[in-house]
Short mmCIF file of C-alpha atoms in Angstrom, two decimals:
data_model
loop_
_atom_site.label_atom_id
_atom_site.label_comp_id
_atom_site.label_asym_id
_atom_site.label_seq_id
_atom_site.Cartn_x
_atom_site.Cartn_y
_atom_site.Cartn_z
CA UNK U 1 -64.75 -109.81 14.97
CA UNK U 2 -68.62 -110.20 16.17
CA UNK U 3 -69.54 -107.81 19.02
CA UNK U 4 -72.12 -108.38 22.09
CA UNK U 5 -73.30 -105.16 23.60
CA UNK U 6 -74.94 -105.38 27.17
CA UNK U 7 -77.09 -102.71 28.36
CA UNK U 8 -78.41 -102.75 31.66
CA UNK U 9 -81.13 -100.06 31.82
CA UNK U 10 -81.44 -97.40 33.75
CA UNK U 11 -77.54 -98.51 35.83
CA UNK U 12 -76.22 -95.13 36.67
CA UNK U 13 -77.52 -93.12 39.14
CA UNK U 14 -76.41 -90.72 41.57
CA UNK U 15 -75.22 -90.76 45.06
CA UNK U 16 -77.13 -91.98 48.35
CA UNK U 17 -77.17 -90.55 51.85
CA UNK U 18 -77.97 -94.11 52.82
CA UNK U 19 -74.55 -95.90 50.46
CA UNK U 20 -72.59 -93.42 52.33
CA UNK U 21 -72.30 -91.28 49.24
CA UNK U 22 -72.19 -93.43 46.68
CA UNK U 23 -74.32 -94.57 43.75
CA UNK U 24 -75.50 -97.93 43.72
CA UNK U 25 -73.45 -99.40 41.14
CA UNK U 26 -70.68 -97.81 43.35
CA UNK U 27 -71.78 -99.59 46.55
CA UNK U 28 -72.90 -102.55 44.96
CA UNK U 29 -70.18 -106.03 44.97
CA UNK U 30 -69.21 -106.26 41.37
CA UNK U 31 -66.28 -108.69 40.97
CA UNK U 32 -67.51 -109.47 37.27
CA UNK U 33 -68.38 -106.10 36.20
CA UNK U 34 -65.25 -104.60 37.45
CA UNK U 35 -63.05 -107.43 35.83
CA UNK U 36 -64.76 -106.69 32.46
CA UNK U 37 -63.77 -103.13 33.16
CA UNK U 38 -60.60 -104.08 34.72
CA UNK U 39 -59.68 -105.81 31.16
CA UNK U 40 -61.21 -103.24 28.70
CA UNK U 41 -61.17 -99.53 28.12
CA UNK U 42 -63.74 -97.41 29.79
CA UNK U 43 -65.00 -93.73 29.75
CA UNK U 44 -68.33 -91.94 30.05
CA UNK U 45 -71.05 -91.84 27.13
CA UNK U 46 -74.26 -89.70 26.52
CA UNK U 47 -76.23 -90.55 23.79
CA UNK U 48 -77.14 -86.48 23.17
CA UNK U 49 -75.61 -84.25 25.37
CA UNK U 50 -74.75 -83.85 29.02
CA UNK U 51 -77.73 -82.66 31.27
CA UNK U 52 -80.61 -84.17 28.30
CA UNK U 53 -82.16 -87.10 30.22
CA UNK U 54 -83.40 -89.82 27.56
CA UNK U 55 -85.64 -92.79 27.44
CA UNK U 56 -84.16 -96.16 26.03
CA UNK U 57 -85.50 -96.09 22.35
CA UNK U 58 -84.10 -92.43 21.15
CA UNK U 59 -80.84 -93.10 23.33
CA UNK U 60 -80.40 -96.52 21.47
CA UNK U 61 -82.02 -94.57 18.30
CA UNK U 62 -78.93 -92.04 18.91
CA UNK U 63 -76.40 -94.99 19.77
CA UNK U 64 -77.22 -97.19 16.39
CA UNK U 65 -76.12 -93.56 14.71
CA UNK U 66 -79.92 -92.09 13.56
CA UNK U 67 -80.43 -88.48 13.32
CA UNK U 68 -82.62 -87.48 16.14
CA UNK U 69 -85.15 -85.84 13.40
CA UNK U 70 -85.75 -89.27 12.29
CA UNK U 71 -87.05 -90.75 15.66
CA UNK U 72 -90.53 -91.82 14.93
CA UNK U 73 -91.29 -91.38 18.56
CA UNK U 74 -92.51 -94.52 21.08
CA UNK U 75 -96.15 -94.46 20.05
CA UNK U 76 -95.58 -95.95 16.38
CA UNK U 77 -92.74 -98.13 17.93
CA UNK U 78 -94.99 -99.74 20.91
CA UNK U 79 -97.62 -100.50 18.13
CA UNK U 80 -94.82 -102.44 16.26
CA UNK U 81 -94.00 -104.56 19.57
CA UNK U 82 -97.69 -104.99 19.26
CA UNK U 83 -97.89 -106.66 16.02
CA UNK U 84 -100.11 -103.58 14.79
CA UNK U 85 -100.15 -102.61 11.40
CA UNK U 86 -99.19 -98.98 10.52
CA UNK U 87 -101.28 -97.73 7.54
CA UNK U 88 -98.82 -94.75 5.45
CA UNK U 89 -100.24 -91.72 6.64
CA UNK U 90 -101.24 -93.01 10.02
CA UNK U 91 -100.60 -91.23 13.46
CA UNK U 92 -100.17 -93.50 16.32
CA UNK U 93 -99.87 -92.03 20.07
CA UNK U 94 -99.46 -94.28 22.98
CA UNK U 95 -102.75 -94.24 25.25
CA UNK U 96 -103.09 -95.53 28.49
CA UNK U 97 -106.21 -95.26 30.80
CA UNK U 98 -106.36 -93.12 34.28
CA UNK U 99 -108.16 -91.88 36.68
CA UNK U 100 -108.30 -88.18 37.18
CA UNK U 101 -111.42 -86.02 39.01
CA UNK U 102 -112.44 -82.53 38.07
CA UNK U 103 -111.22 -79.24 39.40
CA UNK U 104 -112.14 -75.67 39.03
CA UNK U 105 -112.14 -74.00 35.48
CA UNK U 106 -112.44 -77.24 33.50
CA UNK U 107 -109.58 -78.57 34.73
CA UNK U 108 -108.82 -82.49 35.34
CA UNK U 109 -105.97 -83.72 38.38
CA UNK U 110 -104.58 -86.79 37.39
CA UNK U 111 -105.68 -89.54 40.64
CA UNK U 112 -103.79 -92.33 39.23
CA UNK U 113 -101.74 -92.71 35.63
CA UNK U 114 -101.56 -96.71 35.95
CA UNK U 115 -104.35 -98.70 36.22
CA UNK U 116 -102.87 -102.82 37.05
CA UNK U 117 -104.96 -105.69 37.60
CA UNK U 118 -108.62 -104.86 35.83
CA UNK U 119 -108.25 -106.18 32.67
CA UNK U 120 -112.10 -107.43 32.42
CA UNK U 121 -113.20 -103.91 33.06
CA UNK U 122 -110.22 -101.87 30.53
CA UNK U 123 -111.26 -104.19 27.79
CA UNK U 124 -114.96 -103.50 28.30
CA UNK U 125 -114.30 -99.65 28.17
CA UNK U 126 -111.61 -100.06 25.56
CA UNK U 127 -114.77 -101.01 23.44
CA UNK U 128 -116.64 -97.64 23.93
CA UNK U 129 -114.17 -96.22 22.43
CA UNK U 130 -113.23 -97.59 20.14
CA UNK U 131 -113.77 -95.75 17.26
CA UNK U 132 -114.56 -91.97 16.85
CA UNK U 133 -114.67 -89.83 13.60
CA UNK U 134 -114.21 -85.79 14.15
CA UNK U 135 -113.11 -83.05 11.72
CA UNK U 136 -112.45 -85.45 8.99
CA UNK U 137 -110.06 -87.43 11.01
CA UNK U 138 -110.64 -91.13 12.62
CA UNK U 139 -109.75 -91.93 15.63
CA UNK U 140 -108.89 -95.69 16.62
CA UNK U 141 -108.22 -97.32 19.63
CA UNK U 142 -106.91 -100.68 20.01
CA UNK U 143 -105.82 -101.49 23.73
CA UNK U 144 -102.87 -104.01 24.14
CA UNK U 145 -103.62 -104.93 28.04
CA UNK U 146 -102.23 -104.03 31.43
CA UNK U 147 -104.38 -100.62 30.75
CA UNK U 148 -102.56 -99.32 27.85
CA UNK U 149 -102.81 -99.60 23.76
CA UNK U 150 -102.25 -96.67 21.50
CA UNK U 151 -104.91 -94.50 19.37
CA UNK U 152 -104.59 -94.30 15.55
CA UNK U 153 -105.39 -91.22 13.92
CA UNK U 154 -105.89 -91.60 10.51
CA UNK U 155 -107.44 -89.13 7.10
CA UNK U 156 -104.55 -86.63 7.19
CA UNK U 157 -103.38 -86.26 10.77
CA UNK U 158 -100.31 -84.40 12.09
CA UNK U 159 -97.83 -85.98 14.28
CA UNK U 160 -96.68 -82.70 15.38
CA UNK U 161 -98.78 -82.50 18.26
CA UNK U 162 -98.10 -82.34 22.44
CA UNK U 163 -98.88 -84.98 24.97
CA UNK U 164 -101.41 -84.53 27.15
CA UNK U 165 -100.16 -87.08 29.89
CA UNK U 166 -98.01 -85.10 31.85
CA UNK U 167 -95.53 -87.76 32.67
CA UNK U 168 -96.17 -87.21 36.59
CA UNK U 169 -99.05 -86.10 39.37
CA UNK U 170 -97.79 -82.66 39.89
CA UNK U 171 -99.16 -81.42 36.69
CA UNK U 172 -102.83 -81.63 35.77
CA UNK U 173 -103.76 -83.24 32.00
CA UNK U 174 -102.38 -81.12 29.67
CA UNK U 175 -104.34 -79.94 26.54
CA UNK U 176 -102.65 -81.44 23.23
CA UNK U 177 -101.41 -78.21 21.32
CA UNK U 178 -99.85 -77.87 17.86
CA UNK U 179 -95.75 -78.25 18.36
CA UNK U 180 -93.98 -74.73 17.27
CA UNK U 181 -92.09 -76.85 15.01
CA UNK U 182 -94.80 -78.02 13.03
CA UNK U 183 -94.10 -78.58 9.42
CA UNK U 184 -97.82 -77.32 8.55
CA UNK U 185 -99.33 -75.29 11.20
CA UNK U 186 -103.24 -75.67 10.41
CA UNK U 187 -102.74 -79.36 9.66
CA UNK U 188 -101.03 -79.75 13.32
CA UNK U 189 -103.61 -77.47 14.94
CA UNK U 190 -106.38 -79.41 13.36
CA UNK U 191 -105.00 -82.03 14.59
CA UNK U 192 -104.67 -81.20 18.09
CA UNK U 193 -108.51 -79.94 18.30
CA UNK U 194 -109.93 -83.04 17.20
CA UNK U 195 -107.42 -84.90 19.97
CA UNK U 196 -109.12 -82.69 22.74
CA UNK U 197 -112.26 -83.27 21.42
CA UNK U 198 -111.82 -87.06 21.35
CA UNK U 199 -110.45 -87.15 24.70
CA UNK U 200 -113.60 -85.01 25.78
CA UNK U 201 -115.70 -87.91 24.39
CA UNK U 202 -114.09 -91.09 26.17
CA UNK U 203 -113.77 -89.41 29.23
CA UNK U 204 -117.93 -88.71 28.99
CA UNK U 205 -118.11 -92.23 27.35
CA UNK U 206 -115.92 -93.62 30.55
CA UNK U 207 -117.52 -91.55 33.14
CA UNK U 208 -120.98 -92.87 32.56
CA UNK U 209 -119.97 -96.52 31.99
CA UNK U 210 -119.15 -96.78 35.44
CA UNK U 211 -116.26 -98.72 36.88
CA UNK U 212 -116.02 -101.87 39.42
CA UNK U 213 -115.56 -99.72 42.78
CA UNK U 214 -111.74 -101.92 42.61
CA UNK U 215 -110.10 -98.49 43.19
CA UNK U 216 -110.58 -94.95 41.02
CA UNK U 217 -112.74 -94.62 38.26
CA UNK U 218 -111.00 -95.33 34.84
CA UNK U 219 -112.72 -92.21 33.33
CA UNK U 220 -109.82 -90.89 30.99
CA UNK U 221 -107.24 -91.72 28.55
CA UNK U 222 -103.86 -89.99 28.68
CA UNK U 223 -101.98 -89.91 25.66
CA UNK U 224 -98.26 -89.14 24.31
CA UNK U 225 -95.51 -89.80 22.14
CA UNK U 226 -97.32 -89.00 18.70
CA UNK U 227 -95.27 -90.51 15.48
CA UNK U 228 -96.00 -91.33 11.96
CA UNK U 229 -95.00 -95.04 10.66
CA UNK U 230 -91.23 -95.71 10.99
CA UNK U 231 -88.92 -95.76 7.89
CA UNK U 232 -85.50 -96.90 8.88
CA UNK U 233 -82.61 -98.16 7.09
CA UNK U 234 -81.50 -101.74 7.89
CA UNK U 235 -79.25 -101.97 10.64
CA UNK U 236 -77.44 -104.09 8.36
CA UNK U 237 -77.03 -101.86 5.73
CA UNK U 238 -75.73 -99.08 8.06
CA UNK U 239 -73.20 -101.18 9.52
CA UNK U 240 -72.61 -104.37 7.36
CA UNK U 241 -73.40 -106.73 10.35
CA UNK U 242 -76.11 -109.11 10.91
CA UNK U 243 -77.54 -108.21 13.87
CA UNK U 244 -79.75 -110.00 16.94
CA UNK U 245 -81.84 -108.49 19.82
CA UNK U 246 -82.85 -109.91 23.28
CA UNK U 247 -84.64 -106.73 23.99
CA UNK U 248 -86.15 -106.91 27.96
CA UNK U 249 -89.15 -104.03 27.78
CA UNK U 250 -91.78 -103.57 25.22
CA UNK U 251 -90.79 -100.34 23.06
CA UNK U 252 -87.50 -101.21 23.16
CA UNK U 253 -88.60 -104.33 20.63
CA UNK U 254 -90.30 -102.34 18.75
CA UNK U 255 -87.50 -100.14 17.51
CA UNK U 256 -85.12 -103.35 17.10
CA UNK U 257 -88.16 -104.38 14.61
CA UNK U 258 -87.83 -101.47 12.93
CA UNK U 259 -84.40 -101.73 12.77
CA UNK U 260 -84.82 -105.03 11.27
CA UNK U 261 -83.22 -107.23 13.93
CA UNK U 262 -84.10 -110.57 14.69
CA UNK U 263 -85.59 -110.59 17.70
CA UNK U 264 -86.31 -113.10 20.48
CA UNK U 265 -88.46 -112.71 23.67
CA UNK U 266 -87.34 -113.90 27.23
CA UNK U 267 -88.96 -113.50 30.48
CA UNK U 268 -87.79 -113.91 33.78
CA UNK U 269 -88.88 -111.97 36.93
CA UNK U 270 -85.21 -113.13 38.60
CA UNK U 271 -82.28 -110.13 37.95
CA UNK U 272 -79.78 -112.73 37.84
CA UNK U 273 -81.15 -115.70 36.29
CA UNK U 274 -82.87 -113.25 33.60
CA UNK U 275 -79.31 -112.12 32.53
CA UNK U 276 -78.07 -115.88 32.58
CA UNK U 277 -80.58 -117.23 30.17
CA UNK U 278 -80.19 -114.00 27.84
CA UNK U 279 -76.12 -114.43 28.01
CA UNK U 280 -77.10 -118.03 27.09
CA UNK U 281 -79.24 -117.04 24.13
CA UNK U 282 -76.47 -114.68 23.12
CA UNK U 283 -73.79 -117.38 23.08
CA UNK U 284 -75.83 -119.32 20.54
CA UNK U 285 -76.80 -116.30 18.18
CA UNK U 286 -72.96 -115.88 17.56
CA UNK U 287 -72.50 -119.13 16.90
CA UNK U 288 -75.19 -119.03 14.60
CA UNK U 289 -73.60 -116.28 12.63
CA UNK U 290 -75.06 -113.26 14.24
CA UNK U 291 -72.60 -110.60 14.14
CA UNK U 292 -73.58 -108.51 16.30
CA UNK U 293 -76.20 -109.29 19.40
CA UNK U 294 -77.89 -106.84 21.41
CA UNK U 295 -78.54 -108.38 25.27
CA UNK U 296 -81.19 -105.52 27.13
CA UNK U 297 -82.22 -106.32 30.41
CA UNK U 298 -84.52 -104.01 32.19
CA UNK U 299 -83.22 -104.20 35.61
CA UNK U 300 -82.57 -102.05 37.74
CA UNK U 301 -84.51 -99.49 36.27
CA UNK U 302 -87.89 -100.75 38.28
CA UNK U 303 -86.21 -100.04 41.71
CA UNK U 304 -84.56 -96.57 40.38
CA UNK U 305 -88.17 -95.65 39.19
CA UNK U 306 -89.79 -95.92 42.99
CA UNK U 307 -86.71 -94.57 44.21
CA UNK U 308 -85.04 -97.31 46.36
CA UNK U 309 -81.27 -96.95 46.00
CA UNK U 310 -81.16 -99.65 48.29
CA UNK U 311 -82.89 -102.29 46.16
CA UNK U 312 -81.51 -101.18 43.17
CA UNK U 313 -77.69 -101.84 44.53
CA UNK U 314 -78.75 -105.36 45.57
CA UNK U 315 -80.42 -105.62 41.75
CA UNK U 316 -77.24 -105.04 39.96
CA UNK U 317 -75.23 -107.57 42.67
CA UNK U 318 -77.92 -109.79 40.90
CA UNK U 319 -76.91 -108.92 37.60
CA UNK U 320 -73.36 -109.12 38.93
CA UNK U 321 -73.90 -112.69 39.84
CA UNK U 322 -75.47 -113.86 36.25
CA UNK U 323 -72.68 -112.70 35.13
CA UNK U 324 -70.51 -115.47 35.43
CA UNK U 325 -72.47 -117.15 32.49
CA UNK U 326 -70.39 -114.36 30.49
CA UNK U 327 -66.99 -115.43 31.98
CA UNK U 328 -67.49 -119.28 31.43
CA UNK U 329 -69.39 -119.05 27.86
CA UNK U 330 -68.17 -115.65 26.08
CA UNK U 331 -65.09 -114.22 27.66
CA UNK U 332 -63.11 -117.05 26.35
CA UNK U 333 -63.80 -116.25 22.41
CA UNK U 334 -60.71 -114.35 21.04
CA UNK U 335 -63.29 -112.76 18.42
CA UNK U 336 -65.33 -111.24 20.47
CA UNK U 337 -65.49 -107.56 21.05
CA UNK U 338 -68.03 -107.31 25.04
CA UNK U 339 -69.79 -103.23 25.43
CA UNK U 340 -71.33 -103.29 28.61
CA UNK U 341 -73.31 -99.89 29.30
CA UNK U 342 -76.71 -98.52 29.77
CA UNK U 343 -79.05 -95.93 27.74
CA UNK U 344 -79.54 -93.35 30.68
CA UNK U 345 -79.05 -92.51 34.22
CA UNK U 346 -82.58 -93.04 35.94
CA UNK U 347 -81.94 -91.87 39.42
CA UNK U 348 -83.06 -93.17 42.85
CA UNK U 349 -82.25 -90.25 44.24
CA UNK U 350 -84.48 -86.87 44.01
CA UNK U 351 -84.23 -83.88 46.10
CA UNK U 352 -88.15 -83.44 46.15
CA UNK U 353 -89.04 -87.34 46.08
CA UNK U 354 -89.46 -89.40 49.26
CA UNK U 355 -88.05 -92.61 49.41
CA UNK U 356 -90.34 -95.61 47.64
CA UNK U 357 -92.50 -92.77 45.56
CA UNK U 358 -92.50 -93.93 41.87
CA UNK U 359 -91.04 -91.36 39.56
CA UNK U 360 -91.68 -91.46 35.68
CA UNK U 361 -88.10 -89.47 34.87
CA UNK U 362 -84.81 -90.17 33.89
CA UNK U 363 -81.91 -87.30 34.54
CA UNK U 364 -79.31 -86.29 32.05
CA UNK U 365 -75.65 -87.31 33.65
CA UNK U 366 -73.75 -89.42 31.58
CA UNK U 367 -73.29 -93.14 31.62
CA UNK U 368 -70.20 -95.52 32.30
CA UNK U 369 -68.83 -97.51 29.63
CA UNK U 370 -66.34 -100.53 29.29
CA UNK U 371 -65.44 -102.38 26.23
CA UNK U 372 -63.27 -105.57 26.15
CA UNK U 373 -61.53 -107.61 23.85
CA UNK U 374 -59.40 -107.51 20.78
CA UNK U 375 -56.68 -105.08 20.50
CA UNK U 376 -58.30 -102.39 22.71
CA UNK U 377 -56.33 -100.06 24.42
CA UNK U 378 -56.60 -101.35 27.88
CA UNK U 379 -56.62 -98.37 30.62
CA UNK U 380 -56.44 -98.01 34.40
CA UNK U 381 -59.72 -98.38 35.53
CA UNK U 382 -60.08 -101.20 38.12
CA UNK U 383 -64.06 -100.83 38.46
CA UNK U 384 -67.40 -100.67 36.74
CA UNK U 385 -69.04 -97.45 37.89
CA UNK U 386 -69.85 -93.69 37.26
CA UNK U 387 -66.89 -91.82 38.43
CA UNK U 388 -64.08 -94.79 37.77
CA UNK U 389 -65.18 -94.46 34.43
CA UNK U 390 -64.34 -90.65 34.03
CA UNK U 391 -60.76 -91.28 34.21
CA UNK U 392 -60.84 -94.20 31.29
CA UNK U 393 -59.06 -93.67 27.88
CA UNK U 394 -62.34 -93.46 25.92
CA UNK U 395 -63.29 -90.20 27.52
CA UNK U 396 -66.31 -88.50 26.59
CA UNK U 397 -68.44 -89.79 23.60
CA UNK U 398 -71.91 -88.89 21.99
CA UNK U 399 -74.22 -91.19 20.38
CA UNK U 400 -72.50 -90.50 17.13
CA UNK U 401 -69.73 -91.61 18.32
CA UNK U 402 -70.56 -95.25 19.43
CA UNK U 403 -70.81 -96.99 16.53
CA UNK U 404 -67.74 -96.09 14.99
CA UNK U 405 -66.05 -96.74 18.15
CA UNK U 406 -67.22 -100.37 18.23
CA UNK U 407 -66.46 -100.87 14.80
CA UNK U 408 -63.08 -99.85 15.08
CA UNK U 409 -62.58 -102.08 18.11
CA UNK U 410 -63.84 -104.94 16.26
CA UNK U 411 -61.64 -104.13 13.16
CA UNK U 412 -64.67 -103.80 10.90
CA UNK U 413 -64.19 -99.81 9.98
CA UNK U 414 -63.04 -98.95 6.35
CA UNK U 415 -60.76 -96.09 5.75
CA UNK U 416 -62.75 -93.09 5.87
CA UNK U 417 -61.78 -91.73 2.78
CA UNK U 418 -61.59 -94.68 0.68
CA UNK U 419 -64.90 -94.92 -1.71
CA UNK U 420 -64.94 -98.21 -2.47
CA UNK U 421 -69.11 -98.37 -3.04
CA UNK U 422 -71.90 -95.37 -4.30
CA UNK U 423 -73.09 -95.15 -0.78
CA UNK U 424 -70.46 -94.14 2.11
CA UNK U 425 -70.18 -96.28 4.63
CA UNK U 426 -67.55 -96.81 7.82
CA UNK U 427 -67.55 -100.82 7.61
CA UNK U 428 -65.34 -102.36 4.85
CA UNK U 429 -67.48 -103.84 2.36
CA UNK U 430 -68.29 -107.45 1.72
CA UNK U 431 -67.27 -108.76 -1.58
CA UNK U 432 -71.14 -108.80 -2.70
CA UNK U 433 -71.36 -105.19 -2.05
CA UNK U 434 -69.16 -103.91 -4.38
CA UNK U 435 -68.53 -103.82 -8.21
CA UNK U 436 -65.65 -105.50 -9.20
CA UNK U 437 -64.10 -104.09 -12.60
CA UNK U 438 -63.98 -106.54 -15.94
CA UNK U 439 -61.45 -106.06 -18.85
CA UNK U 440 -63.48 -104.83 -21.59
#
């Protein structure tokens, strides 16, 4: 059996004064989610642990069953989206300009962390900076557009190092420090210095460019998410299935690179006619012999992000309503084994935030899940949604355990015990994997 996950990013969230106390996946009119739960077995997932809140490439990173030590972090995967080569050795951060102004005791307050709509003047700064040599180390900047592109570090650089965008306005720019867990201390601290130091530069470099009065100064350029290049095994090999993405944001088709899916790009502003083209698209990867296809669409996570519980229920009645191109072109295939979930709760709702105020964070509840088809165990849940899930069959998983749930439920998992080839593996083996014994 072939198997089409769904992820909707960012779906759960948490109650709303204004949805009378419910979430907006509660609130929202779901006929087709709810049937797909209605006709499946359900539960609650977190791809770490209760209360950690994630971003979607180390929750899928968790979910595709990779040690969390061997997340390369988002900076190395956004530069593989890119097309950018990753030299062995090579540190890559994501770097996005900003605006910030000065305050007392050296200190810089963070104006604006996205700069939209001046691509004429980023790319003319981008080239001030483009290149920078301190301490032995090289520093690179290639910008991507949209006012972000990541910095290469290169000459025996540490990826062990902090951010220094601090994810948020309430917190000035933050120094880049060694991390305590720092395989080589003076290499990491080294490291770090030179980062500061660069940073020092552009923002002098940006600061007496001058900028097109269009809003704040670009004057600085926060960074984060320091990794080395990624080394992953095949998806393939991990799971014996060939496997498809129709990723929907930028770093999430980097790690499905990585991961050595094929991947395919499709844009659509529309919630609902998005998620009918990509169920489209799915349809005819299966047929093609894809085994298993990843669907990602990015909605609602926009509306959770400026906090607008109301917009986000009326996204996912969107997504609701594209749904039907499930129902009349995969529901009907007996081989088919449908996960419909998300990678983390980003909420709408903040104790501290005002309605329509962007928030960068995600929170750390856990996250409905339904699968459907085959010989699942079909439970009582009637509905699609955070707390109709908790009372499912499927209970409470972990990343770890998501994979080997899916392959069960598409008959694909090998007894555990059995050792049928050198390297373990859950999936039974296809005859070309294993070693067949001659008469001698």
């Amino acid at each position: 059996m072939r198997i089409l996950l769904i992820i909707f990013d960012g779906l759960a969230d948490r109650p709303a004064p204004e949805l009378q106390g419910k979430t907006p996946l509660e609130a929202a009119h779901t006929p087709n989610l709810d049937r797909l739960a209605a006709e499946g077995i359900n539960g609650l997932l977190h791809p770490k642990s209760p209360g950690y809140p994630l971003g979607s490439p180390l929750a899928l990173h968790l979910m595709f069953g990779y040690p969390e030590g061997d997340f390369p972090d988002r900076g190395p995967l956004l530069a593989s989206a890119r097309r950018l080569s990753i030299a062995p050795g090579d540190v890559v951060l994501a770097a996005r300009f900003a605006s910030v102004e000065n305050q007392p005791e050296g200190r810089l307050r963070l104006v604006q962390r996205f700069i939209r709509g001046r691509e004429e003047e980023c790319r003319r700064l981008a080239a001030t900076i483009a290149k920078r040599e301190i301490d032995g180390l090289t520093f690179r900047y290639v910008y991507a557009g949209n006012g972000d592109g990541n910095l290469f570090i290169s000459g025996g650089a540490s990826f062990q190092i902090t951010d220094t965008d601090p994810l948020g306005l309430d917190l000035p720019v933050l120094s880049a420090q060694p991390r305590s867990e720092a395989s080589e201390s003076p290499v990491a601290k080294r490291s770090a210095d030179a980062l500061n130091r660069y940073l020092s530069w552009a923002h002098s470099q940006l600061s007496t460019k001058g900028t097109s009065g269009d809003g704040p100064p670009i004057n600085f350029l926060i960074t984060k998410w320091a990794g080395p290049k990624p080394h992953y095994e095949p998806f393939a090999e991990r799971w014996g299935m060939r496997a498809a993405s129709l990723p929907d944001e930028e770093v999430v088709s980097g790690l499905m690179l990585e991961l050595g899916f094929h991947v395919e790009q499709i844009e659509d502003a529309d919630p609902e006619n998005d998620l009918r083209r990509r169920l489209t698209r799915a349809a005819e990867l299966l047929d093609d012999g894809s085994e298993f296809v990843h669907l990602h669409s990015k909605y609602p996570d926009p509306m959770s992000h400026d906090n607008e519980p109301l917009r986000v229920r009326d996204a996912i009645v969107a997504l609701d309503t594209g749904m039907e191109t499930y129902w009349q072109l995969l529901a009907p295939d007996p081989d088919l084994i449908t996960v419909l979930t998300t990678d983390h709760t980003t909420p709408s709702v903040w104790r501290h935030h005002s309605r329509a105020q962007f928030s960068d964070q995600h929170s750390g509840e856990e996250v409905p899940l339904a699968i459907r088809g085959g010989n699942v165990r079909v439970d009582a849940v009637k509905e699609f949604g955070e707390r109709a899930a908790a009372s499912g069959a499927l209970g409470h998983l972990r990343g770890e355990d998501f994979m080997p749930v899916l392959l069960n439920a598409a008959e694909r998992a090998n007894m555990w015990e059995t050792r049928p080839t050198p390297t373990r593996r859950l999936y039974r083996p296809h005859p070309n994997q294993i070693e067949p014994f001659r008469l001698t």
